Amino acid sequence: MTNTRCERAIALCPVEITNQQLMEILSTVRADMSTIKGQIGNVEQTLTNMNGRIGVLVTTSTNTISAIDSLARAPLAAPMRAEFTIAAPVIISNHEPTHE
């Protein structure tokens, strides 16, 4: 017999325990279950937080993709007619005009 089979055989043997021992076992199981319940609550909270963060990332990514898509569809520069007006040159002089 392997150790596993031996342990199973022992575990299946009926064992007499007192009510006090049974209450101690149940108390330990209850405490362990309470700890596990708390850990499950922590995992649920962590997953909820992660889900919220993923939602924010998805929204941001979607907005970014929409902006890029809009930029890709819009022309880089709107076509326009350029009209230039060239003014006559202005001569600036610091000398007073002389009258002879």
Short mmCIF file of C-alpha atoms in Angstrom, two decimals:
data_model
loop_
_atom_site.label_atom_id
_atom_site.label_comp_id
_atom_site.label_asym_id
_atom_site.label_seq_id
_atom_site.Cartn_x
_atom_site.Cartn_y
_atom_site.Cartn_z
CA MET A 1 0.00 0.00 0.00
CA THR A 2 1.17 3.49 -0.79
CA ASN A 3 1.05 6.24 1.77
CA THR A 4 -1.95 7.79 0.06
CA ARG A 5 -3.96 4.59 0.24
CA CYS A 6 -2.95 4.09 3.85
CA GLU A 7 -4.05 7.61 4.74
CA ARG A 8 -7.34 7.13 2.96
CA ALA A 9 -7.92 3.86 4.75
CA ILE A 10 -7.26 5.55 8.07
CA ALA A 11 -9.48 8.51 7.19
CA LEU A 12 -12.36 6.17 6.36
CA CYS A 13 -12.15 4.30 9.63
CA PRO A 14 -14.87 5.32 12.05
CA VAL A 15 -13.52 7.38 14.92
CA GLU A 16 -15.36 8.15 18.10
CA ILE A 17 -15.07 11.73 19.28
CA THR A 18 -16.67 13.58 22.11
CA ASN A 19 -19.15 16.37 21.66
CA GLN A 20 -16.48 18.79 22.92
CA GLN A 21 -14.03 17.64 20.22
CA LEU A 22 -16.76 17.94 17.59
CA MET A 23 -17.55 21.48 18.74
CA GLU A 24 -13.85 22.41 18.55
CA ILE A 25 -13.62 20.98 15.03
CA LEU A 26 -16.76 22.84 13.94
CA SER A 27 -15.46 26.05 15.52
CA THR A 28 -12.20 25.72 13.60
CA VAL A 29 -14.08 25.00 10.37
CA ARG A 30 -16.32 28.04 11.00
CA ALA A 31 -13.27 30.27 11.58
CA ASP A 32 -11.60 28.92 8.44
CA MET A 33 -14.77 29.50 6.42
CA SER A 34 -14.98 33.05 7.75
CA THR A 35 -11.37 33.67 6.70
CA ILE A 36 -12.06 32.22 3.26
CA LYS A 37 -15.20 34.36 2.94
CA GLY A 38 -13.13 37.46 3.76
CA GLN A 39 -10.52 36.48 1.19
CA ILE A 40 -13.22 35.94 -1.44
CA GLY A 41 -14.56 39.40 -0.59
CA ASN A 42 -11.08 40.86 -1.12
CA VAL A 43 -10.79 39.09 -4.47
CA GLU A 44 -14.23 40.36 -5.51
CA GLN A 45 -13.27 43.93 -4.56
CA THR A 46 -9.99 43.63 -6.46
CA LEU A 47 -11.80 42.32 -9.54
CA THR A 48 -14.37 45.11 -9.30
CA ASN A 49 -11.58 47.70 -9.11
CA MET A 50 -9.79 46.11 -12.05
CA ASN A 51 -13.03 46.04 -14.03
CA GLY A 52 -13.50 49.75 -13.35
CA ARG A 53 -9.97 50.51 -14.48
CA ILE A 54 -10.44 48.40 -17.60
CA GLY A 55 -13.64 50.34 -18.30
CA VAL A 56 -11.75 53.63 -18.03
CA LEU A 57 -9.02 52.31 -20.34
CA VAL A 58 -11.60 51.10 -22.84
CA THR A 59 -13.37 54.47 -22.81
CA THR A 60 -10.07 56.33 -23.22
CA SER A 61 -8.97 53.97 -25.98
CA THR A 62 -12.30 54.31 -27.76
CA ASN A 63 -12.10 58.11 -27.56
CA THR A 64 -8.52 58.04 -28.85
CA ILE A 65 -9.46 55.74 -31.72
CA SER A 66 -12.43 57.98 -32.58
CA ALA A 67 -10.19 61.05 -32.57
CA ILE A 68 -7.60 59.33 -34.78
CA ASP A 69 -10.36 58.14 -37.10
CA SER A 70 -11.75 61.69 -37.34
CA LEU A 71 -8.30 63.05 -38.10
CA ALA A 72 -7.75 60.40 -40.74
CA ARG A 73 -11.01 61.32 -42.47
CA ALA A 74 -10.51 65.10 -42.35
CA PRO A 75 -8.31 66.80 -44.94
CA LEU A 76 -5.03 68.03 -43.52
CA ALA A 77 -5.66 71.57 -44.79
CA ALA A 78 -8.88 73.00 -46.07
CA PRO A 79 -8.58 74.06 -49.70
CA MET A 80 -8.62 77.84 -50.01
CA ARG A 81 -7.84 80.51 -52.54
CA ALA A 82 -4.91 82.61 -51.60
CA GLU A 83 -5.14 86.25 -52.54
CA PHE A 84 -2.31 88.53 -51.61
CA THR A 85 -2.29 92.30 -51.63
CA ILE A 86 1.12 93.83 -51.99
CA ALA A 87 1.36 97.36 -50.64
CA ALA A 88 3.55 100.02 -52.16
CA PRO A 89 6.88 100.36 -50.37
CA VAL A 90 7.03 102.98 -47.65
CA ILE A 91 10.17 105.07 -47.37
CA ILE A 92 11.05 106.12 -43.89
CA SER A 93 13.52 108.95 -43.55
CA ASN A 94 14.86 110.75 -40.54
CA HIS A 95 15.82 113.82 -42.55
CA GLU A 96 13.63 116.85 -42.83
CA PRO A 97 12.89 117.82 -46.36
CA THR A 98 14.95 120.75 -47.48
CA HIS A 99 13.43 123.57 -49.46
CA GLU A 100 15.86 125.51 -51.61
#
